[in-house]
Coordinates of C-alpha atoms and ligand atoms in Angstrom, one line a residue:
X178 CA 23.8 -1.7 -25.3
X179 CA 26.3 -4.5 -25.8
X180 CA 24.4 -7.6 -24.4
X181 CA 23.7 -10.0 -26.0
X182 CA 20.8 -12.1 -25.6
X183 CA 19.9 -15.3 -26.5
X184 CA 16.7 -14.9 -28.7
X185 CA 15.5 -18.4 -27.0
X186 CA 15.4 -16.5 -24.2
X187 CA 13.0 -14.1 -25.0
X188 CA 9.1 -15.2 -25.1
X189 CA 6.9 -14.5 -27.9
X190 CA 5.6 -10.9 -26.6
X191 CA 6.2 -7.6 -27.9
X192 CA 4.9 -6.5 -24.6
X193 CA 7.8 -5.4 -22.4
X194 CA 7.0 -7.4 -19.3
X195 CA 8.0 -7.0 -15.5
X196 CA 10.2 -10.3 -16.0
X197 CA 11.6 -9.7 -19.6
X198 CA 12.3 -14.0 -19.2
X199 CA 8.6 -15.0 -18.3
X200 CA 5.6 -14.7 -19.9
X201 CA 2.5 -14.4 -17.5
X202 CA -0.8 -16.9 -17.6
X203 CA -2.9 -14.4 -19.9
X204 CA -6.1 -14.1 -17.8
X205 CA -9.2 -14.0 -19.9
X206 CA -11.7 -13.8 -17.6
X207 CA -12.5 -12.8 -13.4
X208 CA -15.7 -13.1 -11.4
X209 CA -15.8 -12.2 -7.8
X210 CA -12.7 -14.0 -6.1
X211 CA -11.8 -15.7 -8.9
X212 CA -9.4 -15.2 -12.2
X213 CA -9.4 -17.5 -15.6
X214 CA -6.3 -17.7 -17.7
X215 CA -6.4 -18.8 -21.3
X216 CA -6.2 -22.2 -20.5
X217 CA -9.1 -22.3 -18.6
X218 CA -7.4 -22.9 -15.1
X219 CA -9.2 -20.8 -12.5
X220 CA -6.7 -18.9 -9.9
X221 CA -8.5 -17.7 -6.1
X222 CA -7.3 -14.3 -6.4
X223 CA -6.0 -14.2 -2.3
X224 CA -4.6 -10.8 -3.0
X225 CA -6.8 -8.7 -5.2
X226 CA -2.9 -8.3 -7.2
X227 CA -1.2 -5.9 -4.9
X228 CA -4.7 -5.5 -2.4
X229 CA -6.6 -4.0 -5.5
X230 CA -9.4 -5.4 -5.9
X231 CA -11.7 -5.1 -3.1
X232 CA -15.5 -5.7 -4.1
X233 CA -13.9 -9.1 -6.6
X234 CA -14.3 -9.0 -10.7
X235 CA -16.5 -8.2 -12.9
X236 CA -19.3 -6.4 -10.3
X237 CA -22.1 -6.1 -12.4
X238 CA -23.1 -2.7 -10.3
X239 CA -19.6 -1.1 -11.4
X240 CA -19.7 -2.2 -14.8
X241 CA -23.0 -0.9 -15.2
X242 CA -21.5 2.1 -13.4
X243 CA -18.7 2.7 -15.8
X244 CA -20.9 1.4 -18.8
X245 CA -23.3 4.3 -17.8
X246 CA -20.4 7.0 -17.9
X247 CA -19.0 6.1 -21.2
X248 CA -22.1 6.0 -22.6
X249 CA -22.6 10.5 -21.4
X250 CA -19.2 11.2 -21.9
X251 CA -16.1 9.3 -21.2
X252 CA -13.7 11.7 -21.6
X253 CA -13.4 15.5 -20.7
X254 CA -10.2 17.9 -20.3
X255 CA -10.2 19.2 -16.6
X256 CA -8.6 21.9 -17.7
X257 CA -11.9 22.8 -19.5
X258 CA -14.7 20.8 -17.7
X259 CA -15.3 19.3 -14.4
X260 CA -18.2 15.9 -14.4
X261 CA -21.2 15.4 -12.0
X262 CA -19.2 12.1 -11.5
X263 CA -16.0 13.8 -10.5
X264 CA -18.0 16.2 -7.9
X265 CA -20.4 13.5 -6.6
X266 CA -17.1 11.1 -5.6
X267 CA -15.5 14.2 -4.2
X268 CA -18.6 15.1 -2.2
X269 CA -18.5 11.5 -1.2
X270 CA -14.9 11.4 -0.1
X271 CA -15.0 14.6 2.5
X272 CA -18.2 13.3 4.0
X273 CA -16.3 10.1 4.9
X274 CA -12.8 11.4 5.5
X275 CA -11.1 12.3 8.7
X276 CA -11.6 15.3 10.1
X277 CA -10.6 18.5 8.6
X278 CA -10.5 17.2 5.3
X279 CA -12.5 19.2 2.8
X280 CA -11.2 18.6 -0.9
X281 CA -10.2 16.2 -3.0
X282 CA -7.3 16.1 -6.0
X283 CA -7.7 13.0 -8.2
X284 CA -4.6 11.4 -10.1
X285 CA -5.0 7.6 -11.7
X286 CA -2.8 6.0 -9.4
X287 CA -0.7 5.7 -6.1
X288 CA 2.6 6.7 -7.2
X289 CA 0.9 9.6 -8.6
X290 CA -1.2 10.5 -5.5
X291 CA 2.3 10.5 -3.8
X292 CA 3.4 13.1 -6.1
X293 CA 0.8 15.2 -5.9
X294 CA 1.4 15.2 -2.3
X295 CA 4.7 16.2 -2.0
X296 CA 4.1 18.6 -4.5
X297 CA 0.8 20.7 -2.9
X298 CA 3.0 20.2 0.5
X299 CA 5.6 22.2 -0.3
X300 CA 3.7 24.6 -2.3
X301 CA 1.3 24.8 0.6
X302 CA 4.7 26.7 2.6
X303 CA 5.8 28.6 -0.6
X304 CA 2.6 30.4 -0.8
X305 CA 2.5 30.6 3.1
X306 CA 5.7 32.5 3.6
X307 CA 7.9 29.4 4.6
X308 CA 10.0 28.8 1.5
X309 CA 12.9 27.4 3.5
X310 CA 11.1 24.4 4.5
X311 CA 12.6 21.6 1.9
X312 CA 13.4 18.2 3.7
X313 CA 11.0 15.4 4.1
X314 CA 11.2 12.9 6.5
X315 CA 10.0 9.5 5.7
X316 CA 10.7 6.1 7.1
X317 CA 12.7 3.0 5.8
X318 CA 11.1 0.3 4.8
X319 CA 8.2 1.9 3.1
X320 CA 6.7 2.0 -0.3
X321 CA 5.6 5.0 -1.8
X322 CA 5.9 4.2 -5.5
X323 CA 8.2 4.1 -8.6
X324 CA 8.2 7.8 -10.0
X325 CA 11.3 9.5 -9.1
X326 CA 9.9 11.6 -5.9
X327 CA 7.8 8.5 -4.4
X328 CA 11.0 6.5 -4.8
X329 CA 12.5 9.1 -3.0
X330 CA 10.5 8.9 0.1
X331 CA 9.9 5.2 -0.1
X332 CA 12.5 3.3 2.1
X333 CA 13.6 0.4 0.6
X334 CA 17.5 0.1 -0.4
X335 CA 17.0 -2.3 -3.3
X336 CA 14.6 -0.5 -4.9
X337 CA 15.9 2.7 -4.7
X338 CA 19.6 1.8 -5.1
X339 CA 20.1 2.0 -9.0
X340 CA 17.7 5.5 -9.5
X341 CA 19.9 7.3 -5.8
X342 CA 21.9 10.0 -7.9
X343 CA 18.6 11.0 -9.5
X344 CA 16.8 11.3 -6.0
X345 CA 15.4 14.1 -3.9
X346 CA 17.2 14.2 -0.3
X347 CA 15.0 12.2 2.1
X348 CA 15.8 11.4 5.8
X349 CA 14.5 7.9 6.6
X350 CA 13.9 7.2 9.5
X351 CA 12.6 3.5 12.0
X352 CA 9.7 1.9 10.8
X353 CA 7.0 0.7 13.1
X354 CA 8.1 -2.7 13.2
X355 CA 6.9 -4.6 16.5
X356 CA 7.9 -8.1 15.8
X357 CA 11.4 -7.3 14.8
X358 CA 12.2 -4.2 16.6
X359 CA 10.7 -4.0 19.8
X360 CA 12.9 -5.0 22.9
X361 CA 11.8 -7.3 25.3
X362 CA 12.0 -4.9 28.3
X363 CA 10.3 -2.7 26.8
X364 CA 6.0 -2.6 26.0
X365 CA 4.7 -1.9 22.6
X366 CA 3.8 1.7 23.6
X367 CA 7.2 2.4 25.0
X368 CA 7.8 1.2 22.1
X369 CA 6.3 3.4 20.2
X370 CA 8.0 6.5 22.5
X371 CA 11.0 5.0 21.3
X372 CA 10.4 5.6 17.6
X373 CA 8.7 8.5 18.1
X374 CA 11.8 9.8 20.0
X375 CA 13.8 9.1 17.5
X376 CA 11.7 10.9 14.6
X377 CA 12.0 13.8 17.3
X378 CA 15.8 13.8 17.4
X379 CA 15.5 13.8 13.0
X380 CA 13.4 17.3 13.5
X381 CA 15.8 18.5 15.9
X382 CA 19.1 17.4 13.6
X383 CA 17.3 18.9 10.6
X384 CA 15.6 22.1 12.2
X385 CA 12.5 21.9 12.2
X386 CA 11.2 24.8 10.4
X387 CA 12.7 23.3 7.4
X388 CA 11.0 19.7 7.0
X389 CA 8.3 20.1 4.8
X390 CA 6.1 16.7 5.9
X391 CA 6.9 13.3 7.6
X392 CA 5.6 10.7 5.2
X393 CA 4.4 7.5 6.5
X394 CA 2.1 4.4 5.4
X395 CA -0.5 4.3 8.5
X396 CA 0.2 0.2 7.8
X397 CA 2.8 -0.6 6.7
X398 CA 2.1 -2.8 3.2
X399 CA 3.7 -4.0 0.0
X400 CA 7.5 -4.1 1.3
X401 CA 7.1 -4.7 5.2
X402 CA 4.2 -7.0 5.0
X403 CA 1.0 -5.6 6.4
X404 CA 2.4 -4.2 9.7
X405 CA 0.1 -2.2 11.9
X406 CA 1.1 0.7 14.1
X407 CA 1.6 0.0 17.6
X408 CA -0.8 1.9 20.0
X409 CA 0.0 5.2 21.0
X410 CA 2.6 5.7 17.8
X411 CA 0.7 7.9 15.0
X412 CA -0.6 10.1 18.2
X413 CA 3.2 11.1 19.3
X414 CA 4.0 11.6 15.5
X415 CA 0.9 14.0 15.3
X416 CA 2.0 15.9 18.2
X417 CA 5.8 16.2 16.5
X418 CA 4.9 17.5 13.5
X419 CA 2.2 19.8 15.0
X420 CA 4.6 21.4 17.5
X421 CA 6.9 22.4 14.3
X422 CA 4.0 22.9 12.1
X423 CA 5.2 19.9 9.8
X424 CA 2.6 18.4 7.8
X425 CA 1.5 14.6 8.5
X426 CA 1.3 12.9 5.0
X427 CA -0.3 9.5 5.3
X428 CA -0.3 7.1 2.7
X429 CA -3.0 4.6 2.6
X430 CA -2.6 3.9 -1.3
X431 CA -2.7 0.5 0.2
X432 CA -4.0 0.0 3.6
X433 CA -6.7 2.6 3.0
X434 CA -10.2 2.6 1.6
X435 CA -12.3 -0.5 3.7
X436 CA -9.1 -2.9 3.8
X437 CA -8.3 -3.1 7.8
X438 CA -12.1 -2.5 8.5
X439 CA -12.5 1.1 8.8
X440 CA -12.8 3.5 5.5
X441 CA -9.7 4.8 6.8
X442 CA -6.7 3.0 8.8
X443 CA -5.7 6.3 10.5
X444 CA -9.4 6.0 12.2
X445 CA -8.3 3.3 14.5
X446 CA -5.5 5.5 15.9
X447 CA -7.8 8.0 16.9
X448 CA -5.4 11.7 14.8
X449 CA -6.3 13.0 11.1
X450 CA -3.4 13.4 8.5
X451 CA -3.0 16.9 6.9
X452 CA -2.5 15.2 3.3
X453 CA -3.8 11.9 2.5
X454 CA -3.1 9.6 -0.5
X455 CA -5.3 6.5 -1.2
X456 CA -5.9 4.5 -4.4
X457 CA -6.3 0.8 -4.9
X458 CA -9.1 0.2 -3.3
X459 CA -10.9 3.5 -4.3
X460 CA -11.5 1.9 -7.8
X461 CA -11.4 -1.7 -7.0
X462 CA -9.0 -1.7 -10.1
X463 CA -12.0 -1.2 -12.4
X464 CA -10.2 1.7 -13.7
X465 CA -6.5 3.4 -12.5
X466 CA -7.7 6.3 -9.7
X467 CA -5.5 7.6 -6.8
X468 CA -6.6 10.8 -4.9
X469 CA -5.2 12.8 -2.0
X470 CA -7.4 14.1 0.1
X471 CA -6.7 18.1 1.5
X472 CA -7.0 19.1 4.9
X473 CA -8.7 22.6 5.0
X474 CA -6.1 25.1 5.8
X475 CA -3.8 24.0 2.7
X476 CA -6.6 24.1 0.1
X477 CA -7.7 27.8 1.8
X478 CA -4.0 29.1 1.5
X479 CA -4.0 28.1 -2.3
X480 CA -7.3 29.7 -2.5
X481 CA -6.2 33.0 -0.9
X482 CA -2.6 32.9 -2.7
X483 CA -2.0 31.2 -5.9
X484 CA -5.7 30.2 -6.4
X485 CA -3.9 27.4 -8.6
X486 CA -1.9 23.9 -7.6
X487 CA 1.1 24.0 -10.0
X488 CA 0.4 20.3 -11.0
X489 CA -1.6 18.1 -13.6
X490 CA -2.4 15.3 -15.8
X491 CA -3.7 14.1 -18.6
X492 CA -5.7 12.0 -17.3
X493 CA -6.9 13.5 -13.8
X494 CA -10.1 13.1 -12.3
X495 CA -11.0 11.0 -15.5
X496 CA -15.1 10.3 -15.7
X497 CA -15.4 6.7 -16.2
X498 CA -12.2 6.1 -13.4
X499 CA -14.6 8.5 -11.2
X500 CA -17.4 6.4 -12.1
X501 CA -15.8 3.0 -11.1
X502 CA -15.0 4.7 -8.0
X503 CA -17.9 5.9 -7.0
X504 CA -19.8 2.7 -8.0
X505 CA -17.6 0.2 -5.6
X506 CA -17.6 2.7 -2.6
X507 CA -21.4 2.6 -3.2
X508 CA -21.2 -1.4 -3.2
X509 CA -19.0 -0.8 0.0
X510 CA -21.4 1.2 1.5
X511 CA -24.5 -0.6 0.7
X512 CA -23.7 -4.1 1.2
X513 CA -21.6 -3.2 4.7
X514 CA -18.8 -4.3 3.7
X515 CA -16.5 -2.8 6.5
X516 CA -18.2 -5.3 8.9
X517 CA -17.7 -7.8 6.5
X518 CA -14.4 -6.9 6.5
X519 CA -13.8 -6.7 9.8
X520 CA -15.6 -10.3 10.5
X521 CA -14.1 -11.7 7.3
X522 CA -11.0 -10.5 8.6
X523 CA -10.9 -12.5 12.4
X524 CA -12.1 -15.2 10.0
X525 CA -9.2 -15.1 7.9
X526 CA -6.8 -14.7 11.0
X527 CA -8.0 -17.7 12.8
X528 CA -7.7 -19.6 9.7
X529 CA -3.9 -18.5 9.1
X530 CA -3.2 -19.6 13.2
X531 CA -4.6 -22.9 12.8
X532 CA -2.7 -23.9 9.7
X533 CA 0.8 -21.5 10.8
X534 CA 0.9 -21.2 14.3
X535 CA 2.9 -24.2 14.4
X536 CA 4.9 -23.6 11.3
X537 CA 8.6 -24.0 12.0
X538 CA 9.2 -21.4 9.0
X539 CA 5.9 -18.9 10.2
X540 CA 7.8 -16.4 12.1
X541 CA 4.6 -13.9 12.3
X542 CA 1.7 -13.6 11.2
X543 CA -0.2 -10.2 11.1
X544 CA -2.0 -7.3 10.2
X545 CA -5.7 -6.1 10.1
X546 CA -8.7 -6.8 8.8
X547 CA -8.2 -8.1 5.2
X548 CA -4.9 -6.8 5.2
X549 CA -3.0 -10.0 6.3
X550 CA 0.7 -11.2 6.0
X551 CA 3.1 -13.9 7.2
X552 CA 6.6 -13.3 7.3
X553 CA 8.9 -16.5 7.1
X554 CA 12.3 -16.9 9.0
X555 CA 14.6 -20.2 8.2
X556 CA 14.7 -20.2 12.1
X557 CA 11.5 -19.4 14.2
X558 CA 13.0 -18.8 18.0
X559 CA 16.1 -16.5 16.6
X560 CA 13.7 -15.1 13.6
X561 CA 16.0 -15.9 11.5
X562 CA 15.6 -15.0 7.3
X563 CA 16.1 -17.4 4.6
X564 CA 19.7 -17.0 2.7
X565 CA 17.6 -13.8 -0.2
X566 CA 20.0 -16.4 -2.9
X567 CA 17.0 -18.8 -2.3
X568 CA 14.2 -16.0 -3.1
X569 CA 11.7 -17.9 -0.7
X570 CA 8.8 -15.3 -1.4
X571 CA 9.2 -16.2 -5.3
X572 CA 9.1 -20.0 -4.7
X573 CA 5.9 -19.7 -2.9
X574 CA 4.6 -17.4 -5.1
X575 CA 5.3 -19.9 -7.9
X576 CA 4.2 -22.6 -6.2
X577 CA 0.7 -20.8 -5.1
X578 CA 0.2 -19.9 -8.9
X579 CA 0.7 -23.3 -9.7
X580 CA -2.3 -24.5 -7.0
X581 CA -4.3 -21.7 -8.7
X582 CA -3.8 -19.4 -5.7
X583 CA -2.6 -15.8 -5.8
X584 CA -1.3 -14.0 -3.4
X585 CA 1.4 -10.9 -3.0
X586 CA 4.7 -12.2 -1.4
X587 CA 8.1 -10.2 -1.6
X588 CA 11.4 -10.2 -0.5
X589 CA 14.0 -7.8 1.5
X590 CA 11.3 -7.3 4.2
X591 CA 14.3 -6.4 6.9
X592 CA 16.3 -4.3 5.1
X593 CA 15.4 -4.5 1.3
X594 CA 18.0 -7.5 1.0
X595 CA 17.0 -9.8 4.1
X596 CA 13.5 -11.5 4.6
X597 CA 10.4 -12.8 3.0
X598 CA 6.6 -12.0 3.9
X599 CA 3.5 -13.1 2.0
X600 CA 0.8 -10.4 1.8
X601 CA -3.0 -11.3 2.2
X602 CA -5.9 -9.1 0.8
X603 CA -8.8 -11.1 -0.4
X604 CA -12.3 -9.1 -2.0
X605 CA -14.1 -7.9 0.9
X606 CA -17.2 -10.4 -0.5
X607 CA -14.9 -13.2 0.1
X608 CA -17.1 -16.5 1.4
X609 CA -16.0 -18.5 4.0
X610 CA -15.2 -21.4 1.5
X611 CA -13.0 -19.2 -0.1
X612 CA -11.0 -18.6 2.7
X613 CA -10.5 -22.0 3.6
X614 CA -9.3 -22.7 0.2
X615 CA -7.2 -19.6 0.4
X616 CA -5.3 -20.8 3.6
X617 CA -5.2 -24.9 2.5
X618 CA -3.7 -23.9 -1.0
X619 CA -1.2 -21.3 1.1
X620 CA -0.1 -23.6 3.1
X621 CA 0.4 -26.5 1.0
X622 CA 2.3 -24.0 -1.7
X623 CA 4.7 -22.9 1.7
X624 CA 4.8 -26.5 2.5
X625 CA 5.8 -27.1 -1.2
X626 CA 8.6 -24.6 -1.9
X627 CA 11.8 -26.7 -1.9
X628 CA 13.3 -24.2 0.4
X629 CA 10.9 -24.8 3.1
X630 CA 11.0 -28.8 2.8
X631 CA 14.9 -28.5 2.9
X632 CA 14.9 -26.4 6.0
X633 CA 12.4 -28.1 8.2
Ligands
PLP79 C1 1.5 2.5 0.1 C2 1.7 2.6 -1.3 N1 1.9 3.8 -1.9 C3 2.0 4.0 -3.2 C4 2.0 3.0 -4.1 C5 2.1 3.2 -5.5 O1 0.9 3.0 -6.2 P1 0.9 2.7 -7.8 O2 1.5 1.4 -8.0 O3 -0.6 2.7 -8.1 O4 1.6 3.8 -8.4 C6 1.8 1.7 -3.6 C7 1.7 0.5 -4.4 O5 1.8 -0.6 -4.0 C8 1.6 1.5 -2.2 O6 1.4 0.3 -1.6

């Protein structure tokens, strides 16, 4: 390592940062919808960090919850003990999950839920007498995760252009992209033939007795922008991968777990996945928990082969994580907080048309429930992106921070180098103040980046 670096670059941290320039507001303090930093300045948290936080900060059910669990035993080796905790939340999750679905493998996070997935799939045909099968199929676009094999699936070119020589062979293939992709001559569910024609004529080119799983965020989140399915779509895939006995992977690390107004996204489309991943919302971010939940058949063929999953943690299925988890899907439950969800969500939408419908820089706005983005286009008939030299997303991120607003925005929504979109995914106890403040301080930081004002 040559570089030099100016040590007036460097902030006073020994923390190694995301932005090794920047130090962060250092928040000291969160209730409901709302963080504190040090300095006392209070921030509307508009995205629960990267759609996290779904019952606000600092529940007093889930602390007491957690509190409870540390005080029996915060700690035990699953390789020696299993917890009431980690059974009750397991018991909890297959009463709840789509159908077919009987176990439940926990991790402490998304990327490794992904893992674990792609892991237990192909094991799944090892100990079934299908060895051969070895390609995944994914789309572009997507985010899985940063650990080598979610990388790997995930489609987005910037993210996985530095780590390529040390990834697994994926085949991406078209997200579910209506805005952008769909034809005018054609309908959304033609549309959806299209693509699902297309992930047909992958299977075909690879054989399919050789794909392990197609691997696909029910909505898409974090680098498309909360972008539903269109109708019809996720019932074609279902039918591909069941006529050559591929599994369906779904990943709903992000969209999953209350935030489009079902438990489960896939619910709206009517199919069940094989394999399921889900995490942020399942702990609220009280503690770091991911799971993926089994569909019947692959936890039976472990059980009558191996009667092991070659895999593991530390830190899996940890009892106070479990407790967290169990505690907000109880607050979910209790206080009906789909239907809050769901209402909070038309709420939220009708708020965003009012004050972007108009916006010569609002290309789209979209999504479902509380899962809510606008993408923004330098150009709103030709949808147009910004020049990615101006990094629109991190302007109005920046300038949303400063009005004590945060919300998720990101760049390279087209292709990983092209577009911006702001994500949306407030507590599901949001108040109806707090999403007009949400929208006012949005649009004023959108109105405020100096891209924007330039452009108009
Ligand atoms: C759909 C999806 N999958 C996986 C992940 C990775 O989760 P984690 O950051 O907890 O590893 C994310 C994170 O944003 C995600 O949105």
């Amino acid at each position: 390592m040559k570089r030099d670096v100016q040590a007036s670059a460097q902030p006073p941290t020994k923390v190694m940062h995301r932005q090794l320039h920047r130090l962060p507001p250092i928040a000291t303090g969160g209730r409901g919808a709302w963080i504190t930093d040090a300095e006392g300045k209070r921030y509307l948290d508009a995205s629960g960090g990267a759609a996290v936080s779904c019952v606000g900060h600092g529940h007093p059910d889930v602390l007491a919850a957690m509190r409870a669990q540390m005080d029996a035993i915060a700690y035990a080796h699953t390789s020696f003990f299993t917890t009431d905790v980690a059974e009750t939340l397991a018991n909890t999750l297959v009463a709840s999950a789509p159908r077919g679905i009987d176990h439940v493998y926990f991790v402490s996070g998304g990327s490794e839920a992904i893992e674990a997935a792609l892991k237990l799939a192909r094991q799944y045909f090892v100990e079934t007498g299908q060895a051969q099968r070895r390609h995944f199929i994914a789309r572009r676009q997507s985010y899985h995760g940063n650990t080598l094999g979610a990388l790997a699936v995930g489609g987005n070119a910037w993210r996985r252009a530095q780590f390529a020589p040390l990834l697994i062979d994926v085949t991406h293939v078209s997200p579910c992209y209506e805005y952008r992709d769909r034809r005018e001559d054609e309908s959304a569910e033609e549309y959806g033939e299209r693509l699902a024609d297309e992930l047909d004529r992958e299977i075909q080119a690879l054989g399919g007795d050789n794909i392990i799983a197609f691997v696909a965020e029910t909505v898409a989140g974090a680098t498309l922008g909360a972008v539903p399915p269109v109708p019809g779509y996720f019932r074609r895939v279902r039918e591909l991968c069941d006529r050559h006995g591929i599994l369906l992977i779904l990943d709903e690390v992000m969209c999953g777990m209350g935030r489009t107004g079902t438990l489960h996204a896939i619910e709206q489309e009517g199919i069940a996945p094989d394999l399921m991943t889900i995490a942020k919302g399942l702990g609220g971010g009280y503690a770091p928990i991911g799971a993926v939940l089994v569909r019947s058949e692959i936890h039976a063929a472990l059980a009558a082969g191996s009667g092991f999953f070659q895999h593991g943690h530390t830190y899996i299925a940890h009892p106070v994580a479990c407790a967290a988890a169990l505690a907000v899907q109880r607050v979910i439950s209790r206080d009906n907080l789909l239907d809050a969800v769901k209402r909070k969500g038309t709420g939220l939408r009708e708020r965003l048309v009012h004050a972007f419908s108009d916006h010569p820089h609002v290309g789209d706005i979209r999504g479902r429930g509380l899962f809510m983005a606008l993408e923004l286009v330098a150009e709103r008939e030709r949808k147009t992106p910004f020049d990615p030299s101006l990094r629109v997303h991190a302007r109005i991120k920046a300038e949303a921070m400063a009005r004590g607003l945060c919300v998720y925005p990101m760049g390279g929504t087209l292709d990983g180098r092209l577009g911006d979109h702001v994500l949306l995914a407030p507590p599901f106890n949001v108040n109806d103040d707090e999403l007009d403040t949400l929208v006012e301080r949005l649009r004023d930081a959108v109105n405020a980046a100096p891209v924007v004002q330039r452009a108009s």
